[in-house]
Coordinates of C-alpha atoms and ligand atoms in Angstrom, one line a residue:
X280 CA 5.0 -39.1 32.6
X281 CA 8.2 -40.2 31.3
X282 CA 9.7 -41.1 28.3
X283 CA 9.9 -45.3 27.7
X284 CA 10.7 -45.1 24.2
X285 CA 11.9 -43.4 21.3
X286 CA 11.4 -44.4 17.2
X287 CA 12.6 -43.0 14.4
X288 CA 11.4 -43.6 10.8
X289 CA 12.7 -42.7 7.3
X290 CA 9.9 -41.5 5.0
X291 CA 9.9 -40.6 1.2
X292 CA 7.5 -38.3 0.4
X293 CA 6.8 -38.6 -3.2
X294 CA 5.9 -35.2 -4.8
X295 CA 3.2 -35.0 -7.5
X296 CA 5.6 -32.6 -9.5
X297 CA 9.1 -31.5 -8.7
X298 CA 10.0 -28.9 -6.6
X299 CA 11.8 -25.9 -8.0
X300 CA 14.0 -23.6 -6.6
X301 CA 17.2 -21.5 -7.3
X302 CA 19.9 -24.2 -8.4
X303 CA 17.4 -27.1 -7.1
X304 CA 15.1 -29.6 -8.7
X305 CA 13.3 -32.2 -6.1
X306 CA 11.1 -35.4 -7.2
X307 CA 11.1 -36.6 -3.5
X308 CA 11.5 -35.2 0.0
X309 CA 13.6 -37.6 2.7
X310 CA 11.4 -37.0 6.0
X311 CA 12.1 -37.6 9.6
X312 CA 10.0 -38.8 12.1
X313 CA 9.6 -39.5 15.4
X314 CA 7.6 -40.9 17.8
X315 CA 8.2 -41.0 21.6
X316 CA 6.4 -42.9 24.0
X317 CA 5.6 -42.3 27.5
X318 CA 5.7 -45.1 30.4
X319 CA 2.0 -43.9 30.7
X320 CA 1.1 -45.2 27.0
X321 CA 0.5 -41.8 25.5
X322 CA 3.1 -41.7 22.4
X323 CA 4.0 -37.9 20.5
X324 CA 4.9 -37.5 17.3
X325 CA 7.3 -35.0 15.6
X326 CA 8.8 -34.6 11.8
X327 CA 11.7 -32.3 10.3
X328 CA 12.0 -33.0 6.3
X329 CA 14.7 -30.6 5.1
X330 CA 14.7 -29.8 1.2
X331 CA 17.1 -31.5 0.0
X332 CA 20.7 -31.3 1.0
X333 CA 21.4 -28.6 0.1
X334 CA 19.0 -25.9 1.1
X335 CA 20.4 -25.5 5.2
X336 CA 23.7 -27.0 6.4
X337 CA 21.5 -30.0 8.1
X338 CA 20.3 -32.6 6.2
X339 CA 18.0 -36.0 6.9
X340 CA 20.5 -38.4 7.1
X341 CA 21.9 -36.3 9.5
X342 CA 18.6 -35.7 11.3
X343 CA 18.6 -39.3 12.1
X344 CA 21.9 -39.9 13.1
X345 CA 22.0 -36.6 15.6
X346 CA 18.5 -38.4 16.7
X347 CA 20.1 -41.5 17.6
X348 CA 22.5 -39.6 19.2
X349 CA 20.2 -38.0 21.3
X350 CA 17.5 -40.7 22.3
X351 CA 19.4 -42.4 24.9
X352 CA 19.4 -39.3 26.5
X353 CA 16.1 -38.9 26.8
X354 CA 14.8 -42.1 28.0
X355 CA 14.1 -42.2 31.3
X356 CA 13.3 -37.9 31.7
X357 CA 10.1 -36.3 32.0
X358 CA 7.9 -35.5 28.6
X359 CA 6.0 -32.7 30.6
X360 CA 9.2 -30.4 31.5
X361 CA 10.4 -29.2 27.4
X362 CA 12.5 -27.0 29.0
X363 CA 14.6 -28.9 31.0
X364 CA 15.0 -31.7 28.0
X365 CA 15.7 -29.0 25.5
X366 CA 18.6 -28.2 28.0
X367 CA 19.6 -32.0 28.0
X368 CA 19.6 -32.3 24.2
X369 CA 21.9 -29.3 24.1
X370 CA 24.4 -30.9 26.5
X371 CA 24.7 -34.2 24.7
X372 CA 25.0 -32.6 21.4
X373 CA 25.9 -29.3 20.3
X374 CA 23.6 -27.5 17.3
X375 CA 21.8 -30.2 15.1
X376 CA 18.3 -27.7 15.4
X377 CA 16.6 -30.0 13.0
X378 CA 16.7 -32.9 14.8
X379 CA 16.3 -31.1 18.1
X380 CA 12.8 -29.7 16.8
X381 CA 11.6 -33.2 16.1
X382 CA 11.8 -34.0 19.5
X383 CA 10.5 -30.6 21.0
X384 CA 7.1 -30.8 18.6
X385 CA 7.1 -34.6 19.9
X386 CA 7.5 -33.3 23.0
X387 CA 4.4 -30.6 23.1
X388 CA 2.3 -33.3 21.6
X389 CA 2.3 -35.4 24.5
X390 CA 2.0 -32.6 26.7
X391 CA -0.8 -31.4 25.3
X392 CA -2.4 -34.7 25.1
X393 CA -1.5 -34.8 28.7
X394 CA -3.5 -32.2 29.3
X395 CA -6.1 -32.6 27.1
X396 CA -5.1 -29.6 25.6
X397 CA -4.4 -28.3 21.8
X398 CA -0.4 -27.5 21.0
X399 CA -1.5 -23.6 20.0
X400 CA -3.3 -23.3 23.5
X401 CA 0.0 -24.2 25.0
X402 CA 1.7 -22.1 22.9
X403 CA -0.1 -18.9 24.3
X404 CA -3.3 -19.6 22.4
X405 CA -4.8 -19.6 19.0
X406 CA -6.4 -16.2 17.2
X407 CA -8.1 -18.2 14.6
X408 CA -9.2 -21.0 13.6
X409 CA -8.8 -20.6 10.6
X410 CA -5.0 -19.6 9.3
X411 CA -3.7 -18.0 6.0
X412 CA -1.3 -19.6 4.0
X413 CA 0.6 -19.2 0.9
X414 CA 1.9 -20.8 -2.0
X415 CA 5.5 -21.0 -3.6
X416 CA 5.3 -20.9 -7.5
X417 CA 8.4 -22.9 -8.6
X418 CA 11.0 -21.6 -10.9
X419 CA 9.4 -21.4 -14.7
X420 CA 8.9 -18.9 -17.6
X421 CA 6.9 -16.1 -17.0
X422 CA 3.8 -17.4 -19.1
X423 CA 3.8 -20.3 -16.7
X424 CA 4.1 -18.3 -13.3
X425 CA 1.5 -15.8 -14.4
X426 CA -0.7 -18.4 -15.4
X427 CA -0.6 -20.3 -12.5
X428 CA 0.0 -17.3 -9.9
X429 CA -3.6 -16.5 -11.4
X430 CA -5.1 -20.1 -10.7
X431 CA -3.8 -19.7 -6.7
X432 CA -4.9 -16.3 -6.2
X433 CA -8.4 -17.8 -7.5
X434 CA -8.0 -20.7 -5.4
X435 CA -8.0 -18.1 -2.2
X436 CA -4.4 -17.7 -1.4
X437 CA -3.7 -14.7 0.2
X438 CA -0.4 -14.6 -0.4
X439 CA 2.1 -15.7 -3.4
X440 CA 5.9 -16.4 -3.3
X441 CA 7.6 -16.3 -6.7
X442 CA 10.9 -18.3 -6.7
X443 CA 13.2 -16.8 -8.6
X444 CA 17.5 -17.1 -9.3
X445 CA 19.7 -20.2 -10.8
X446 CA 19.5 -18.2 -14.2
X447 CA 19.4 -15.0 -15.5
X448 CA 18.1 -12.0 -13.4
X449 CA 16.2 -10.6 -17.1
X450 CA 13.9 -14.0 -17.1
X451 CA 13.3 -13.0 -12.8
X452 CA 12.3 -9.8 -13.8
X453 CA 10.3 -10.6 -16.6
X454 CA 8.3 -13.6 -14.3
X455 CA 7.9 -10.9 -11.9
X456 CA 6.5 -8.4 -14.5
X457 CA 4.0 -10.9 -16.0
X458 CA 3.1 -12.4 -12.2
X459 CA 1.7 -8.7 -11.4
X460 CA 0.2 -8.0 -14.5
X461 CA -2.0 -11.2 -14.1
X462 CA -2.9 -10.7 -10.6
X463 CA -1.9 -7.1 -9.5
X464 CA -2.8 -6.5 -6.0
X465 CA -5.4 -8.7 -5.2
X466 CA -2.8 -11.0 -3.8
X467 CA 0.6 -10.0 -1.3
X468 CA 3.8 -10.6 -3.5
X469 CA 6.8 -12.2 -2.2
X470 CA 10.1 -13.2 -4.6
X471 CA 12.3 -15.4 -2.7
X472 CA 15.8 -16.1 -4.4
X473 CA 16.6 -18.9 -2.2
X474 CA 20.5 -17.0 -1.4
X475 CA 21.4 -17.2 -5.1
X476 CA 21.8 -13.7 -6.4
X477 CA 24.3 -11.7 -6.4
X478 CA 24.3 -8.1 -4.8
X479 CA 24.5 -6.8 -8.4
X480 CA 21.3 -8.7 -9.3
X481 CA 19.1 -8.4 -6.2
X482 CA 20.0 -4.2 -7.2
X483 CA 18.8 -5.0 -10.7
X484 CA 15.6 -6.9 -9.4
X485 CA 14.5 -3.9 -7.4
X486 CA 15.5 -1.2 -9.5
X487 CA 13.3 -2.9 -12.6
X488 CA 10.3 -3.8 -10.4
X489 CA 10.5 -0.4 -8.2
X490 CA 6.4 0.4 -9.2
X491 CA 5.6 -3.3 -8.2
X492 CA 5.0 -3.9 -4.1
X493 CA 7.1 -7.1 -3.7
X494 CA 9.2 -8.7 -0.8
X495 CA 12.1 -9.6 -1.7
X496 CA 13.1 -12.8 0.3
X497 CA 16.7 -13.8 1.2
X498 CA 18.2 -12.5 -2.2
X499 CA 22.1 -13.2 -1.6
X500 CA 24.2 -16.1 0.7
X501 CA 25.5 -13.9 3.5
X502 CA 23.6 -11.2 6.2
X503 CA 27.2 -9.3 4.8
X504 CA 26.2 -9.1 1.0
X505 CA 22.6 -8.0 2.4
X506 CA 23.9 -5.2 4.5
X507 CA 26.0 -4.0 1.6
X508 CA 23.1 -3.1 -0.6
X509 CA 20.2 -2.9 1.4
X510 CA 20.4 1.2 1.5
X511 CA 19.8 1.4 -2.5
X512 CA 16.6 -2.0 -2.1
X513 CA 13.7 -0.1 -3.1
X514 CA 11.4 -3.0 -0.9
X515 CA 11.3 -4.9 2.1
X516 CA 13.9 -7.0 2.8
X517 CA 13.2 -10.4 4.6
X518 CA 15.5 -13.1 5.1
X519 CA 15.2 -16.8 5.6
X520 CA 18.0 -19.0 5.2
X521 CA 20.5 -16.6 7.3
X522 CA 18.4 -17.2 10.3
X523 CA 19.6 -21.1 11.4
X524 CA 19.7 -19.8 15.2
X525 CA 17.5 -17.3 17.7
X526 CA 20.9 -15.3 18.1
X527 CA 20.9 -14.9 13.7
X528 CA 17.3 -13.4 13.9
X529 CA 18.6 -10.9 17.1
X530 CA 21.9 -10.5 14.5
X531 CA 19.9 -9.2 12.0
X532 CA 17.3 -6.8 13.5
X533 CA 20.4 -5.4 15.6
X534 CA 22.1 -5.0 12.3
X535 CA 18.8 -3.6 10.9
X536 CA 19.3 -5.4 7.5
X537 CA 15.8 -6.8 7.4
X538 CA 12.2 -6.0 7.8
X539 CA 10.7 -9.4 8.4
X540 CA 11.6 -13.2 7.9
X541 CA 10.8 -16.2 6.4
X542 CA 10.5 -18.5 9.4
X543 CA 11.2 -22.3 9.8
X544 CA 10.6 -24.1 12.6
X545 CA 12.9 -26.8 12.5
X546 CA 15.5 -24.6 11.8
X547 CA 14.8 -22.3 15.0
X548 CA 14.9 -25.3 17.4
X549 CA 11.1 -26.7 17.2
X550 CA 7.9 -25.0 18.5
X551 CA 9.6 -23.5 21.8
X552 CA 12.5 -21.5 20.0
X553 CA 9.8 -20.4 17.7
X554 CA 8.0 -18.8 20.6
X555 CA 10.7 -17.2 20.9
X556 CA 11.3 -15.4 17.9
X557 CA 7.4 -14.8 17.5
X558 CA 7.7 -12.9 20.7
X559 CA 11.3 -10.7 19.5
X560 CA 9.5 -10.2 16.3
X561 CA 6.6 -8.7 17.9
X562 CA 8.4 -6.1 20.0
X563 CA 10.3 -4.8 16.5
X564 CA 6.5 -4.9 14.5
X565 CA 8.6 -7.6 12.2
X566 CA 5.9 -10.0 9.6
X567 CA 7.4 -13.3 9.4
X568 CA 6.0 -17.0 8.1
X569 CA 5.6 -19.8 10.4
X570 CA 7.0 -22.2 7.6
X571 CA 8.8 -25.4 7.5
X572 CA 11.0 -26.3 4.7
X573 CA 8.6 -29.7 3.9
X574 CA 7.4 -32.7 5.7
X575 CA 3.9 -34.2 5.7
X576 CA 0.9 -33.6 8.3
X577 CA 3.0 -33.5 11.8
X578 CA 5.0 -30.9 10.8
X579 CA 2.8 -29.2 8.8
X580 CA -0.2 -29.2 12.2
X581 CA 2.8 -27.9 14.3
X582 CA 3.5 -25.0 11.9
X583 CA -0.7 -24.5 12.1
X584 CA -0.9 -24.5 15.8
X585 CA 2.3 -21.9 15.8
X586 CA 1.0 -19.7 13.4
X587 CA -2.2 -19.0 14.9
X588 CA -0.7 -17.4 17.6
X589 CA 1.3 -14.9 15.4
X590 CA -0.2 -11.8 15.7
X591 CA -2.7 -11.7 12.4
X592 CA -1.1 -8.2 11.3
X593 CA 2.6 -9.9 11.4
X594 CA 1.8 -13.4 9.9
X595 CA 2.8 -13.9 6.2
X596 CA 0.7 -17.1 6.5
X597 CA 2.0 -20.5 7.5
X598 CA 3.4 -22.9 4.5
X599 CA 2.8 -26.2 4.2
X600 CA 4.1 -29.1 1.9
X601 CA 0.3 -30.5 1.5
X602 CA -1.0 -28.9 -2.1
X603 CA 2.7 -31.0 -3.6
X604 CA 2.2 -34.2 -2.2
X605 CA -0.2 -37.6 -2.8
X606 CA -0.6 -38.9 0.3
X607 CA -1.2 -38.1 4.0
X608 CA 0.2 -39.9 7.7
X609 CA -3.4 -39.3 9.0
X610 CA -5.8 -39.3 6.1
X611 CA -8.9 -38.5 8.4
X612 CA -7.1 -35.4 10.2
X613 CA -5.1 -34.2 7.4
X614 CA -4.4 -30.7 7.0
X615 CA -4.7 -29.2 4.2
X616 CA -5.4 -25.6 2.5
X617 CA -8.4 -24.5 1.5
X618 CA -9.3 -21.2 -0.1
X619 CA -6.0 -20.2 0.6
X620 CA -5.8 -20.9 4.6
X621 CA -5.8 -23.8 7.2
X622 CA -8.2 -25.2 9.7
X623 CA -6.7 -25.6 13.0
X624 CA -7.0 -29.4 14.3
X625 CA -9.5 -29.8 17.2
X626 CA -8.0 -32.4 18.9
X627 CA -5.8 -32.2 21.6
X628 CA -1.9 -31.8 21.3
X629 CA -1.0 -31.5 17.4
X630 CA -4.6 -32.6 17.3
X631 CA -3.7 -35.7 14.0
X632 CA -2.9 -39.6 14.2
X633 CA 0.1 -40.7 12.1
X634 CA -1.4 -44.0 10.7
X635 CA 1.9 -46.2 11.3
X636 CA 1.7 -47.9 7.9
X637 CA 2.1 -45.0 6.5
X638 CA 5.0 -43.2 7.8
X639 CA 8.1 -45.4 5.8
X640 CA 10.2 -47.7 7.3
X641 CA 11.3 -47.7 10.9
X642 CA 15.2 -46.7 11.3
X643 CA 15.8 -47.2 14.9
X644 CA 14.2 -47.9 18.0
X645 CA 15.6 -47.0 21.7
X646 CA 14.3 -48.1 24.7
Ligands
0XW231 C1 8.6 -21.9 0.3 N1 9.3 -22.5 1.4 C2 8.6 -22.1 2.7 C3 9.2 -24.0 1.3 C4 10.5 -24.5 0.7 O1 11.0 -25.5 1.4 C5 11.4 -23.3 0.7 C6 10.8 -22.3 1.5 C7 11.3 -20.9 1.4 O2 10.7 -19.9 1.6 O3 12.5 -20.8 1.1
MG232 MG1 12.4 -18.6 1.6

């Protein structure tokens, strides 16, 4: 089975309200995605939907033009080998994760279809069916995070992850306050910063919330500023945006600066560098999120498929883009959370149909 073709589409995904983090409002999300075909007929899709610009140093437009670098590449090779092309992609082009990932989740979806078998079972196999998730509540006053920290917790989430930074760290630890007083432990606390604090703040954050049993998620920019003040943290410590490679996760449990992670899959490399790390997190006992950063039902049943095969005691849940967007690729298949977690598709590779006229506008075609 070898790949004929390769087609790459530009996407806005419109989002019912915008998406707040540290620094960052969004209205829309610029996805990627790609859809390769074999010389057999069977096609594989794959998505990587950074948020914004600004979040990692890759972005969409540069998703699709390392993707155009790349396609010629692959035409002509074998789709059922992912680890031979993964070492082709890396000799035509050096880094570019994002757009690397798109091609490897393509990739395992026409394997498995190939097979007749579902991505997680090719991933090592699926514990659950059924996989927690979480939900991000966006930068806003306290009143509004309690409030609605309170409406997810009833919805079923198991798991909460309070954005917090882009203003000043009294407001953060006043959303925080109000966030446990409306839903105390009955739900796992996470407050991600995004990399915007300073040392001096993220010190602040924990010292004022020492009694409350929070995460704290990737408070400052460097693994440097981390290490400074992680001695004096008085809670976990995970990070997220510091890990862009499988060498930046090995980085920081060598330097011992974290005790989980916020994972992304695109980021990592796609669903076989995420393998990866699931397997070095194990061996240290690390949690971690099988996350993406956005992006619409092919990412978001790739992220499903990997998370069921974390290890149920280390999974932080698996996010997904789907509660802050209208529409879906395949409206039958979609996946979506409910009470809090996700059904794993049935059907064979990523186990959904992208319906093409709904997937934006095609940006180039090879082959
Ligand atoms: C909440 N997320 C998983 C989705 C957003 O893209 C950012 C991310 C995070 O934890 O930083
Ligand atoms: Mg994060």
């Amino acid at each position: 089975m070898r790949i004929s073709e390769v087609h790459i589409y530009q996407k806005d995904l419109q989002l019912k309200t915008p998406y707040t983090m540290a620094g960052t409002v969004l209205h829309t999300l610029d996805s990627t995605i790609v859809k390769l075909v074999c010389d057999n007929g069977l096609c594989g899709w794959g998505e990587t939907c950074p948020v914004g610009p600004a979040y990692q140093p890759e972005h969409a437009a540069g998703a699709r033009a390392a993707l155009a670098q790349l396609a010629p590449a692959i035409i002509g090779e074998s789709a059922l080998t992912p680890l031979l092309l993964r070492r082709r992609l890396d000799a035509n082009l050096n880094g570019h994760n994002q757009a690397k990932a798109a091609i490897d989740v393509a990739l395992m979806d026409l394997i498995g279809k190939h097979h007749k078998m579902r991505v997680c079972d090719l991933l090592g196999g699926a514990i659950s069916e059924k996989i927690p998730s979480y939900y991000a509540l966006g930068i806003a006053s306290p009143g509004d995070c309690a409030k609605q920290a309170r409406e997810k917790t009833d919805q079923g989430f198991p798991r909460l992850q309070i954005k917090c930074g882009g203003r000043d760290i009294d407001e953060d630890i006043a959303v925080v306050h109000k966030v446990w007083e409306a839903v105390g432990n009955q739900v796992r606390l996470a407050v991600d910063a995004n990399r915007s604090l300073t040392a001096r703040d993220t010190l602040l954050l924990s010292l004022s919330c020492k009694q409350i049993p929070i995460v704290i998620e990737q408070p400052c920019n460097t693994m440097e500023e981390i290490a400074s003040i992680r001695p004096q943290i008085h809670h976990p410590v995970y990070l997220d945006e510091n890990t862009e490679t499988i060498n930046d996760v090995l980085r920081a449990i060598s330097l011992g600066i974290c005790d989980g992670f916020g994972l992304k899959l695109t980021r990592l490399g796609g669903l076989n560098a995420f393998t990866t790390v699931r397997d070095i997190c194990a061996v240290r006992s690390l949690p971690h999120s099988c996350d993406d950063t956005h992006g619409g039902d092919i990412i978001a049943a790739a992220c499903v498929h990997a998370g069921s095969t974390v290890e149920p005691k280390l999974l932080e849940g698996v996010w997904i883009g789907a509660p802050y967007y209208q529409q879906h690729y395949d409206p039958e298949n979609s996946i979506q959370i409910k009470d809090g977690h996700i059904n794993l598709p049935r059907a064979p590779g990523l186990g959904i149909t992208p319906d093409e006229n709904l997937i934006g506008n095609l940006s180039a075609s090879f082959g």
